mmCIF file of N, CA and C and ligand atoms in Angstrom:
data_model
loop_
_atom_site.group_PDB
_atom_site.id
_atom_site.type_symbol
_atom_site.label_atom_id
_atom_site.label_comp_id
_atom_site.label_asym_id
_atom_site.label_seq_id
_atom_site.Cartn_x
_atom_site.Cartn_y
_atom_site.Cartn_z
ATOM 1 N N UNK A 8 106.771 115.987 114.793
ATOM 2 C CA UNK A 8 105.919 115.024 114.278
ATOM 3 C C UNK A 8 106.541 113.969 113.483
ATOM 4 N N UNK A 9 106.237 112.713 113.724
ATOM 5 C CA UNK A 9 106.841 111.761 112.904
ATOM 6 C C UNK A 9 106.133 111.459 111.579
ATOM 7 N N UNK A 10 106.899 110.956 110.590
ATOM 8 C CA UNK A 10 106.301 110.690 109.310
ATOM 9 C C UNK A 10 106.090 109.227 109.226
ATOM 10 N N UNK A 11 104.814 108.801 109.208
ATOM 11 C CA UNK A 11 104.541 107.322 109.349
ATOM 12 C C UNK A 11 103.991 106.678 108.110
ATOM 13 N N UNK A 12 104.564 106.898 107.001
ATOM 14 C CA UNK A 12 104.090 106.277 105.705
ATOM 15 C C UNK A 12 104.300 104.749 105.743
ATOM 16 N N UNK A 13 103.430 104.026 105.173
ATOM 17 C CA UNK A 13 103.567 102.612 105.133
ATOM 18 C C UNK A 13 104.340 102.176 103.947
ATOM 19 N N UNK A 14 105.052 101.076 104.015
ATOM 20 C CA UNK A 14 105.866 100.701 102.850
ATOM 21 C C UNK A 14 104.879 100.249 101.761
ATOM 22 N N UNK A 15 105.314 100.489 100.523
ATOM 23 C CA UNK A 15 104.525 100.006 99.340
ATOM 24 C C UNK A 15 104.800 98.470 99.221
ATOM 25 N N UNK A 16 103.836 97.638 99.050
ATOM 26 C CA UNK A 16 104.053 96.233 98.892
ATOM 27 C C UNK A 16 104.230 95.991 97.329
ATOM 28 N N UNK A 17 105.383 95.446 96.948
ATOM 29 C CA UNK A 17 105.587 95.109 95.552
ATOM 30 C C UNK A 17 105.435 93.595 95.433
ATOM 31 N N UNK A 18 104.393 93.236 94.694
ATOM 32 C CA UNK A 18 104.042 91.814 94.581
ATOM 33 C C UNK A 18 104.174 91.284 93.179
ATOM 34 N N UNK A 19 105.202 90.408 92.898
ATOM 35 C CA UNK A 19 105.271 89.875 91.615
ATOM 36 C C UNK A 19 104.462 88.569 91.460
ATOM 37 N N UNK A 20 104.134 88.254 90.187
ATOM 38 C CA UNK A 20 103.434 86.978 89.959
ATOM 39 C C UNK A 20 104.335 85.806 90.145
ATOM 40 N N UNK A 21 103.903 84.575 90.158
ATOM 41 C CA UNK A 21 104.760 83.482 90.362
ATOM 42 C C UNK A 21 104.979 82.618 89.100
ATOM 43 N N UNK A 22 104.965 83.232 87.906
ATOM 44 C CA UNK A 22 105.107 82.469 86.721
ATOM 45 C C UNK A 22 106.424 81.716 86.633
ATOM 46 N N UNK A 23 106.312 80.478 86.294
ATOM 47 C CA UNK A 23 107.589 79.651 86.227
ATOM 48 C C UNK A 23 107.879 79.137 84.874
ATOM 49 N N UNK A 24 106.934 79.184 83.949
ATOM 50 C CA UNK A 24 107.148 78.448 82.663
ATOM 51 C C UNK A 24 107.976 79.281 81.662
ATOM 52 N N UNK A 25 108.027 80.537 81.878
ATOM 53 C CA UNK A 25 108.635 81.430 80.901
ATOM 54 C C UNK A 25 109.652 82.439 81.636
ATOM 55 N N UNK A 26 110.419 83.101 80.793
ATOM 56 C CA UNK A 26 111.342 84.153 81.437
ATOM 57 C C UNK A 26 110.509 85.255 82.014
ATOM 58 N N UNK A 27 109.280 85.523 81.632
ATOM 59 C CA UNK A 27 108.524 86.625 82.200
ATOM 60 C C UNK A 27 108.321 86.615 83.625
ATOM 61 N N UNK A 28 108.100 85.429 84.209
ATOM 62 C CA UNK A 28 107.888 85.387 85.681
ATOM 63 C C UNK A 28 109.144 85.641 86.385
ATOM 64 N N UNK A 29 110.247 85.112 85.879
ATOM 65 C CA UNK A 29 111.540 85.351 86.560
ATOM 66 C C UNK A 29 111.939 86.886 86.462
ATOM 67 N N UNK A 30 111.648 87.546 85.358
ATOM 68 C CA UNK A 30 111.886 88.943 85.210
ATOM 69 C C UNK A 30 111.037 89.634 86.246
ATOM 70 N N UNK A 31 109.759 89.329 86.438
ATOM 71 C CA UNK A 31 108.883 89.927 87.406
ATOM 72 C C UNK A 31 109.450 89.770 88.856
ATOM 73 N N UNK A 32 109.859 88.637 89.238
ATOM 74 C CA UNK A 32 110.316 88.376 90.563
ATOM 75 C C UNK A 32 111.667 89.119 90.813
ATOM 76 N N UNK A 33 112.513 89.095 89.832
ATOM 77 C CA UNK A 33 113.825 89.810 90.033
ATOM 78 C C UNK A 33 113.620 91.270 90.195
ATOM 79 N N UNK A 34 112.637 91.819 89.360
ATOM 80 C CA UNK A 34 112.355 93.267 89.483
ATOM 81 C C UNK A 34 111.827 93.583 90.870
ATOM 82 N N UNK A 35 110.906 92.802 91.444
ATOM 83 C CA UNK A 35 110.293 93.043 92.740
ATOM 84 C C UNK A 35 111.451 93.014 93.865
ATOM 85 N N UNK A 36 112.329 91.965 93.635
ATOM 86 C CA UNK A 36 113.355 91.897 94.691
ATOM 87 C C UNK A 36 114.312 93.079 94.599
ATOM 88 N N UNK A 37 114.598 93.459 93.353
ATOM 89 C CA UNK A 37 115.540 94.609 93.209
ATOM 90 C C UNK A 37 114.951 95.859 93.868
ATOM 91 N N UNK A 38 113.693 96.046 93.558
ATOM 92 C CA UNK A 38 113.059 97.293 94.078
ATOM 93 C C UNK A 38 113.052 97.276 95.619
ATOM 94 N N UNK A 39 112.460 96.132 96.188
ATOM 95 C CA UNK A 39 112.322 96.013 97.566
ATOM 96 C C UNK A 39 113.535 95.870 98.412
ATOM 97 N N UNK A 40 114.523 95.156 97.865
ATOM 98 C CA UNK A 40 115.710 94.899 98.654
ATOM 99 C C UNK A 40 117.016 95.658 98.353
ATOM 100 N N UNK A 41 116.876 96.434 97.167
ATOM 101 C CA UNK A 41 118.063 97.231 96.864
ATOM 102 C C UNK A 41 117.815 98.779 96.623
ATOM 103 N N UNK A 42 116.744 99.018 95.810
ATOM 104 C CA UNK A 42 116.561 100.482 95.436
ATOM 105 C C UNK A 42 115.724 101.173 96.467
ATOM 106 N N UNK A 43 114.712 100.585 96.873
ATOM 107 C CA UNK A 43 113.734 101.272 97.747
ATOM 108 C C UNK A 43 113.600 100.598 99.200
ATOM 109 N N UNK A 44 114.692 100.383 99.738
ATOM 110 C CA UNK A 44 114.623 99.608 101.044
ATOM 111 C C UNK A 44 113.746 100.264 102.046
ATOM 112 N N UNK A 45 113.699 101.614 102.075
ATOM 113 C CA UNK A 45 112.926 102.368 103.056
ATOM 114 C C UNK A 45 111.439 102.433 102.592
ATOM 115 N N UNK A 46 111.222 102.402 101.331
ATOM 116 C CA UNK A 46 109.815 102.620 100.820
ATOM 117 C C UNK A 46 109.022 101.416 100.406
ATOM 118 N N UNK A 47 109.710 100.246 100.263
ATOM 119 C CA UNK A 47 108.993 99.127 99.685
ATOM 120 C C UNK A 47 109.360 97.898 100.397
ATOM 121 N N UNK A 48 108.485 96.886 100.340
ATOM 122 C CA UNK A 48 108.769 95.512 100.806
ATOM 123 C C UNK A 48 108.018 94.588 99.875
ATOM 124 N N UNK A 49 108.295 93.290 99.972
ATOM 125 C CA UNK A 49 107.653 92.403 99.039
ATOM 126 C C UNK A 49 107.013 91.189 99.862
ATOM 127 N N UNK A 50 106.136 90.494 99.255
ATOM 128 C CA UNK A 50 105.498 89.379 99.817
ATOM 129 C C UNK A 50 105.343 88.197 98.760
ATOM 130 N N UNK A 51 105.222 87.070 99.243
ATOM 131 C CA UNK A 51 105.011 85.897 98.295
ATOM 132 C C UNK A 51 103.503 85.942 97.861
ATOM 133 N N UNK A 52 103.327 85.837 96.567
ATOM 134 C CA UNK A 52 101.934 85.742 96.025
ATOM 135 C C UNK A 52 101.244 84.495 96.585
ATOM 136 N N UNK A 53 101.967 83.326 96.655
ATOM 137 C CA UNK A 53 101.298 82.147 97.117
ATOM 138 C C UNK A 53 100.760 82.314 98.600
ATOM 139 N N UNK A 54 101.459 83.074 99.344
ATOM 140 C CA UNK A 54 101.003 83.348 100.760
ATOM 141 C C UNK A 54 99.742 84.213 100.712
ATOM 142 N N UNK A 55 99.682 85.165 99.763
ATOM 143 C CA UNK A 55 98.587 86.003 99.654
ATOM 144 C C UNK A 55 97.342 85.251 99.274
ATOM 145 N N UNK A 56 97.372 84.271 98.347
ATOM 146 C CA UNK A 56 96.267 83.581 97.884
ATOM 147 C C UNK A 56 95.730 82.523 98.958
ATOM 148 N N UNK A 57 96.496 82.262 99.999
ATOM 149 C CA UNK A 57 95.991 81.310 101.028
ATOM 150 C C UNK A 57 94.854 81.919 101.796
ATOM 151 N N UNK A 58 94.825 83.291 101.779
ATOM 152 C CA UNK A 58 93.740 84.022 102.496
ATOM 153 C C UNK A 58 93.965 84.087 103.985
ATOM 154 N N UNK A 59 95.229 83.753 104.377
ATOM 155 C CA UNK A 59 95.701 83.870 105.741
ATOM 156 C C UNK A 59 95.384 85.270 106.239
ATOM 157 N N UNK A 60 94.832 85.307 107.457
ATOM 158 C CA UNK A 60 94.349 86.695 107.991
ATOM 159 C C UNK A 60 95.511 87.619 108.197
ATOM 160 N N UNK A 61 96.622 87.179 108.676
ATOM 161 C CA UNK A 61 97.797 88.061 108.924
ATOM 162 C C UNK A 61 98.245 88.729 107.668
ATOM 163 N N UNK A 62 98.380 87.886 106.564
ATOM 164 C CA UNK A 62 98.855 88.518 105.338
ATOM 165 C C UNK A 62 97.818 89.352 104.712
ATOM 166 N N UNK A 63 96.562 88.967 104.781
ATOM 167 C CA UNK A 63 95.547 89.902 104.112
ATOM 168 C C UNK A 63 95.391 91.187 104.821
ATOM 169 N N UNK A 64 95.576 91.159 106.208
ATOM 170 C CA UNK A 64 95.548 92.453 106.906
ATOM 171 C C UNK A 64 96.713 93.386 106.515
ATOM 172 N N UNK A 65 97.896 92.710 106.371
ATOM 173 C CA UNK A 65 99.097 93.444 106.018
ATOM 174 C C UNK A 65 98.883 94.011 104.635
ATOM 175 N N UNK A 66 98.281 93.271 103.645
ATOM 176 C CA UNK A 66 98.135 93.703 102.246
ATOM 177 C C UNK A 66 97.205 94.924 102.263
ATOM 178 N N UNK A 67 96.050 94.742 103.037
ATOM 179 C CA UNK A 67 95.022 95.874 103.010
ATOM 180 C C UNK A 67 95.515 97.176 103.713
ATOM 181 N N UNK A 68 96.592 97.043 104.471
ATOM 182 C CA UNK A 68 97.029 98.146 105.325
ATOM 183 C C UNK A 68 98.141 98.872 104.429
ATOM 184 N N UNK A 69 97.732 99.580 103.436
ATOM 185 C CA UNK A 69 98.711 100.291 102.568
ATOM 186 C C UNK A 69 98.450 100.081 101.144
ATOM 187 N N UNK A 70 99.391 100.429 100.313
ATOM 188 C CA UNK A 70 99.210 100.315 98.887
ATOM 189 C C UNK A 70 100.154 99.292 98.255
ATOM 190 N N UNK A 71 99.708 98.778 97.179
ATOM 191 C CA UNK A 71 100.497 97.812 96.425
ATOM 192 C C UNK A 71 100.871 98.109 94.990
ATOM 193 N N UNK A 72 102.004 97.510 94.616
ATOM 194 C CA UNK A 72 102.376 97.561 93.120
ATOM 195 C C UNK A 72 102.432 96.078 92.778
ATOM 196 N N UNK A 73 101.723 95.706 91.746
ATOM 197 C CA UNK A 73 101.807 94.341 91.283
ATOM 198 C C UNK A 73 102.683 94.314 90.024
ATOM 199 N N UNK A 74 103.525 93.254 89.856
ATOM 200 C CA UNK A 74 104.306 93.063 88.694
ATOM 201 C C UNK A 74 103.958 91.643 88.086
ATOM 202 N N UNK A 75 103.263 91.670 86.921
ATOM 203 C CA UNK A 75 102.863 90.476 86.296
ATOM 204 C C UNK A 75 103.606 90.185 84.989
ATOM 205 N N UNK A 76 103.887 88.832 84.845
ATOM 206 C CA UNK A 76 104.626 88.471 83.716
ATOM 207 C C UNK A 76 103.868 88.559 82.443
ATOM 208 N N UNK A 77 102.572 88.230 82.451
ATOM 209 C CA UNK A 77 101.762 88.151 81.175
ATOM 210 C C UNK A 77 100.388 88.762 81.463
ATOM 211 N N UNK A 78 99.572 88.928 80.426
ATOM 212 C CA UNK A 78 98.336 89.590 80.570
ATOM 213 C C UNK A 78 97.309 88.774 81.373
ATOM 214 N N UNK A 79 97.623 87.583 81.874
ATOM 215 C CA UNK A 79 96.737 86.961 82.824
ATOM 216 C C UNK A 79 96.672 87.739 84.210
ATOM 217 N N UNK A 80 97.570 88.477 84.467
ATOM 218 C CA UNK A 80 97.556 89.325 85.667
ATOM 219 C C UNK A 80 97.326 88.612 86.915
ATOM 220 N N UNK A 81 97.922 87.545 87.185
ATOM 221 C CA UNK A 81 97.675 86.734 88.344
ATOM 222 C C UNK A 81 97.949 87.488 89.717
ATOM 223 N N UNK A 82 99.012 88.309 89.752
ATOM 224 C CA UNK A 82 99.297 89.028 90.988
ATOM 225 C C UNK A 82 98.304 90.103 91.172
ATOM 226 N N UNK A 83 97.924 90.848 90.223
ATOM 227 C CA UNK A 83 96.947 91.915 90.312
ATOM 228 C C UNK A 83 95.609 91.337 90.737
ATOM 229 N N UNK A 84 95.232 90.222 90.147
ATOM 230 C CA UNK A 84 93.928 89.653 90.412
ATOM 231 C C UNK A 84 93.921 89.121 91.882
ATOM 232 N N UNK A 85 95.036 88.540 92.367
ATOM 233 C CA UNK A 85 95.089 87.848 93.610
ATOM 234 C C UNK A 85 95.031 88.958 94.732
ATOM 235 N N UNK A 86 95.835 90.062 94.462
ATOM 236 C CA UNK A 86 95.797 91.136 95.522
ATOM 237 C C UNK A 86 94.455 91.803 95.579
ATOM 238 N N UNK A 87 93.894 92.061 94.400
ATOM 239 C CA UNK A 87 92.460 92.639 94.355
ATOM 240 C C UNK A 87 91.452 91.701 95.093
ATOM 241 N N UNK A 88 91.591 90.391 94.912
ATOM 242 C CA UNK A 88 90.676 89.424 95.490
ATOM 243 C C UNK A 88 90.580 89.541 97.013
ATOM 244 N N UNK A 89 91.755 89.801 97.569
ATOM 245 C CA UNK A 89 91.775 89.882 99.078
ATOM 246 C C UNK A 89 91.533 91.239 99.591
ATOM 247 N N UNK A 90 91.203 92.241 98.626
ATOM 248 C CA UNK A 90 90.869 93.540 98.987
ATOM 249 C C UNK A 90 92.046 94.538 99.065
ATOM 250 N N UNK A 91 93.158 94.254 98.388
ATOM 251 C CA UNK A 91 94.265 95.044 98.466
ATOM 252 C C UNK A 91 94.058 96.310 97.553
ATOM 253 N N UNK A 92 94.710 97.354 97.900
ATOM 254 C CA UNK A 92 94.677 98.646 97.148
ATOM 255 C C UNK A 92 95.777 98.729 96.185
ATOM 256 N N UNK A 93 95.569 98.462 94.941
ATOM 257 C CA UNK A 93 96.633 98.439 93.936
ATOM 258 C C UNK A 93 96.835 99.804 93.306
ATOM 259 N N UNK A 94 97.966 100.414 93.570
ATOM 260 C CA UNK A 94 98.260 101.726 93.066
ATOM 261 C C UNK A 94 98.823 101.677 91.719
ATOM 262 N N UNK A 95 99.453 100.522 91.413
ATOM 263 C CA UNK A 95 100.109 100.440 90.068
ATOM 264 C C UNK A 95 100.094 98.860 89.635
ATOM 265 N N UNK A 96 99.606 98.618 88.458
ATOM 266 C CA UNK A 96 99.672 97.318 87.863
ATOM 267 C C UNK A 96 100.636 97.342 86.705
ATOM 268 N N UNK A 97 101.698 96.527 86.885
ATOM 269 C CA UNK A 97 102.705 96.632 85.806
ATOM 270 C C UNK A 97 102.848 95.257 85.171
ATOM 271 N N UNK A 98 103.043 95.191 83.860
ATOM 272 C CA UNK A 98 103.151 94.004 83.079
ATOM 273 C C UNK A 98 104.460 93.948 82.416
ATOM 274 N N UNK A 99 105.206 92.818 82.708
ATOM 275 C CA UNK A 99 106.527 92.674 82.085
ATOM 276 C C UNK A 99 106.421 92.641 80.512
ATOM 277 N N UNK A 100 105.293 92.134 80.018
ATOM 278 C CA UNK A 100 105.201 92.121 78.543
ATOM 279 C C UNK A 100 105.278 93.563 77.907
ATOM 280 N N UNK A 101 104.742 94.530 78.709
ATOM 281 C CA UNK A 101 104.813 95.880 78.208
ATOM 282 C C UNK A 101 106.297 96.401 78.264
ATOM 283 N N UNK A 102 106.969 96.099 79.304
ATOM 284 C CA UNK A 102 108.444 96.514 79.407
ATOM 285 C C UNK A 102 109.161 95.917 78.175
ATOM 286 N N UNK A 103 108.856 94.636 77.826
ATOM 287 C CA UNK A 103 109.589 93.957 76.773
ATOM 288 C C UNK A 103 109.396 94.671 75.376
ATOM 289 N N UNK A 104 108.244 95.331 75.290
ATOM 290 C CA UNK A 104 108.075 95.955 73.962
ATOM 291 C C UNK A 104 109.030 97.063 73.700
ATOM 292 N N UNK A 105 109.647 97.572 74.753
ATOM 293 C CA UNK A 105 110.703 98.655 74.624
ATOM 294 C C UNK A 105 112.013 97.917 74.248
ATOM 295 N N UNK A 106 112.053 96.713 74.240
ATOM 296 C CA UNK A 106 113.309 95.934 73.947
ATOM 297 C C UNK A 106 113.059 94.967 72.821
ATOM 298 N N UNK A 107 112.663 95.504 71.732
ATOM 299 C CA UNK A 107 112.313 94.627 70.614
ATOM 300 C C UNK A 107 113.381 93.691 70.239
ATOM 301 N N UNK A 108 113.002 92.399 70.078
ATOM 302 C CA UNK A 108 113.955 91.319 69.644
ATOM 303 C C UNK A 108 114.814 90.917 70.809
ATOM 304 N N UNK A 109 114.514 91.353 72.063
ATOM 305 C CA UNK A 109 115.364 90.946 73.191
ATOM 306 C C UNK A 109 115.158 89.525 73.484
ATOM 307 N N UNK A 110 116.294 88.849 73.895
ATOM 308 C CA UNK A 110 116.291 87.468 74.462
ATOM 309 C C UNK A 110 116.777 87.493 75.887
ATOM 310 N N UNK A 111 115.946 87.680 76.770
ATOM 311 C CA UNK A 111 116.501 87.991 78.194
ATOM 312 C C UNK A 111 116.906 86.731 78.982
ATOM 313 N N UNK A 112 116.806 85.521 78.401
ATOM 314 C CA UNK A 112 117.203 84.332 79.111
ATOM 315 C C UNK A 112 116.109 83.313 79.027
ATOM 316 N N UNK A 113 116.232 82.307 79.990
ATOM 317 C CA UNK A 113 115.203 81.256 80.118
ATOM 318 C C UNK A 113 114.369 81.461 81.292
ATOM 319 N N UNK A 114 113.515 80.494 81.603
ATOM 320 C CA UNK A 114 112.655 80.504 82.737
ATOM 321 C C UNK A 114 113.431 80.326 83.955
ATOM 322 N N UNK A 115 114.661 79.785 83.952
ATOM 323 C CA UNK A 115 115.425 79.556 85.137
ATOM 324 C C UNK A 115 116.616 80.475 85.275
ATOM 325 N N UNK A 116 117.037 81.182 84.239
ATOM 326 C CA UNK A 116 118.224 82.014 84.388
ATOM 327 C C UNK A 116 118.099 83.166 83.430
ATOM 328 N N UNK A 117 118.440 84.362 83.871
ATOM 329 C CA UNK A 117 118.502 85.554 83.046
ATOM 330 C C UNK A 117 119.945 85.613 82.485
ATOM 331 N N UNK A 118 120.060 86.186 81.283
ATOM 332 C CA UNK A 118 121.399 86.464 80.724
ATOM 333 C C UNK A 118 121.660 87.952 80.902
ATOM 334 N N UNK A 119 122.780 88.409 80.339
ATOM 335 C CA UNK A 119 123.179 89.790 80.522
ATOM 336 C C UNK A 119 122.053 90.778 80.071
ATOM 337 N N UNK A 120 121.430 90.419 78.938
ATOM 338 C CA UNK A 120 120.366 91.310 78.430
ATOM 339 C C UNK A 120 119.138 91.334 79.429
ATOM 340 N N UNK A 121 118.866 90.134 79.984
ATOM 341 C CA UNK A 121 117.836 90.029 81.014
ATOM 342 C C UNK A 121 118.051 90.888 82.201
ATOM 343 N N UNK A 122 119.288 90.841 82.668
ATOM 344 C CA UNK A 122 119.640 91.633 83.887
ATOM 345 C C UNK A 122 119.586 93.107 83.520
ATOM 346 N N UNK A 123 119.952 93.581 82.360
ATOM 347 C CA UNK A 123 119.873 94.956 81.891
ATOM 348 C C UNK A 123 118.438 95.431 81.922
ATOM 349 N N UNK A 124 117.497 94.596 81.438
ATOM 350 C CA UNK A 124 116.073 94.921 81.430
ATOM 351 C C UNK A 124 115.570 95.027 82.910
ATOM 352 N N UNK A 125 116.022 94.033 83.689
ATOM 353 C CA UNK A 125 115.656 94.115 85.193
ATOM 354 C C UNK A 125 116.177 95.474 85.737
ATOM 355 N N UNK A 126 117.444 95.811 85.638
ATOM 356 C CA UNK A 126 117.966 96.980 86.203
ATOM 357 C C UNK A 126 117.254 98.226 85.719
ATOM 358 N N UNK A 127 117.077 98.346 84.414
ATOM 359 C CA UNK A 127 116.466 99.604 83.911
ATOM 360 C C UNK A 127 114.964 99.769 84.258
ATOM 361 N N UNK A 128 114.287 98.650 84.165
ATOM 362 C CA UNK A 128 112.896 98.714 84.470
ATOM 363 C C UNK A 128 112.606 98.920 85.945
ATOM 364 N N UNK A 129 113.452 98.233 86.744
ATOM 365 C CA UNK A 129 113.305 98.396 88.278
ATOM 366 C C UNK A 129 113.492 99.874 88.627
ATOM 367 N N UNK A 130 114.465 100.571 87.989
ATOM 368 C CA UNK A 130 114.702 101.950 88.293
ATOM 369 C C UNK A 130 113.453 102.795 88.070
ATOM 370 N N UNK A 131 112.766 102.489 86.884
ATOM 371 C CA UNK A 131 111.556 103.213 86.528
ATOM 372 C C UNK A 131 110.437 102.985 87.482
ATOM 373 N N UNK A 132 110.360 101.734 87.818
ATOM 374 C CA UNK A 132 109.269 101.348 88.814
ATOM 375 C C UNK A 132 109.565 101.807 90.182
ATOM 376 N N UNK A 133 110.810 101.907 90.524
ATOM 377 C CA UNK A 133 111.254 102.448 91.801
ATOM 378 C C UNK A 133 110.781 103.879 91.975
ATOM 379 N N UNK A 134 110.886 104.655 90.879
ATOM 380 C CA UNK A 134 110.463 106.074 90.882
ATOM 381 C C UNK A 134 108.983 106.178 91.154
ATOM 382 N N UNK A 135 108.247 105.209 90.620
ATOM 383 C CA UNK A 135 106.741 105.147 90.797
ATOM 384 C C UNK A 135 106.514 104.744 92.291
ATOM 385 N N UNK A 136 107.301 103.800 92.774
ATOM 386 C CA UNK A 136 107.075 103.347 94.172
ATOM 387 C C UNK A 136 107.283 104.545 95.146
ATOM 388 N N UNK A 137 108.200 105.391 94.826
ATOM 389 C CA UNK A 137 108.471 106.545 95.683
ATOM 390 C C UNK A 137 107.328 107.542 95.702
ATOM 391 N N UNK A 138 106.764 107.719 94.414
ATOM 392 C CA UNK A 138 105.557 108.559 94.268
ATOM 393 C C UNK A 138 104.379 108.000 95.127
ATOM 394 N N UNK A 139 104.150 106.722 95.021
ATOM 395 C CA UNK A 139 103.030 106.069 95.749
ATOM 396 C C UNK A 139 103.211 106.146 97.201
ATOM 397 N N UNK A 140 104.469 106.048 97.713
ATOM 398 C CA UNK A 140 104.852 106.089 99.081
ATOM 399 C C UNK A 140 104.531 107.461 99.641
ATOM 400 N N UNK A 141 104.881 108.517 98.847
ATOM 401 C CA UNK A 141 104.603 109.921 99.346
ATOM 402 C C UNK A 141 103.168 110.228 99.259
ATOM 403 N N UNK A 142 102.443 109.599 98.395
ATOM 404 C CA UNK A 142 100.932 109.915 98.336
ATOM 405 C C UNK A 142 100.210 109.370 99.588
ATOM 406 N N UNK A 143 100.809 108.529 100.365
ATOM 407 C CA UNK A 143 100.123 107.861 101.493
ATOM 408 C C UNK A 143 99.487 108.869 102.464
HETATM 409 S S1 SF4 B 19 100.564 86.525 85.257
HETATM 410 FE FE1 SF4 B 19 101.139 85.094 83.579
HETATM 411 S S2 SF4 B 19 103.327 84.560 83.934
HETATM 412 FE FE2 SF4 B 19 102.480 85.361 85.913
HETATM 413 S S3 SF4 B 19 101.733 83.642 87.092
HETATM 414 FE FE3 SF4 B 19 100.060 84.384 85.859
HETATM 415 S S4 SF4 B 19 100.010 83.155 83.982
HETATM 416 FE FE4 SF4 B 19 102.043 82.947 84.969
#
């Protein structure tokens, strides 16, 4: 019997004004393209909000993890709006609380501290992605 779990969709927000959005996108890419290649994939938030039938069918077909830069939760709200099933809503601001005083870089480039935060947080989120994947 084959095991047919669907990949978890990891959707970051598209924040561009502050480093938070960049951290969210780098975390999503690291999870989907490096750590959990078998269990995760990512999609553009802007494509999701177009309401395009193909993307909304894909989002509804499985579970999602959203990664938002700030408490406005644009990714979580957008995925919920098209009927996506969000198994985990993550906020970069919460991750940063564990790194008090951290200066992770700018809106356009992370520094060494920023990449360390991406690496460590992505590993934690990847463990959650694997749990969600197995729950399917
Ligand atoms: S969640 Fe915050 S940082 Fe991300 S797109 Fe929305 S307003 Fe911008």
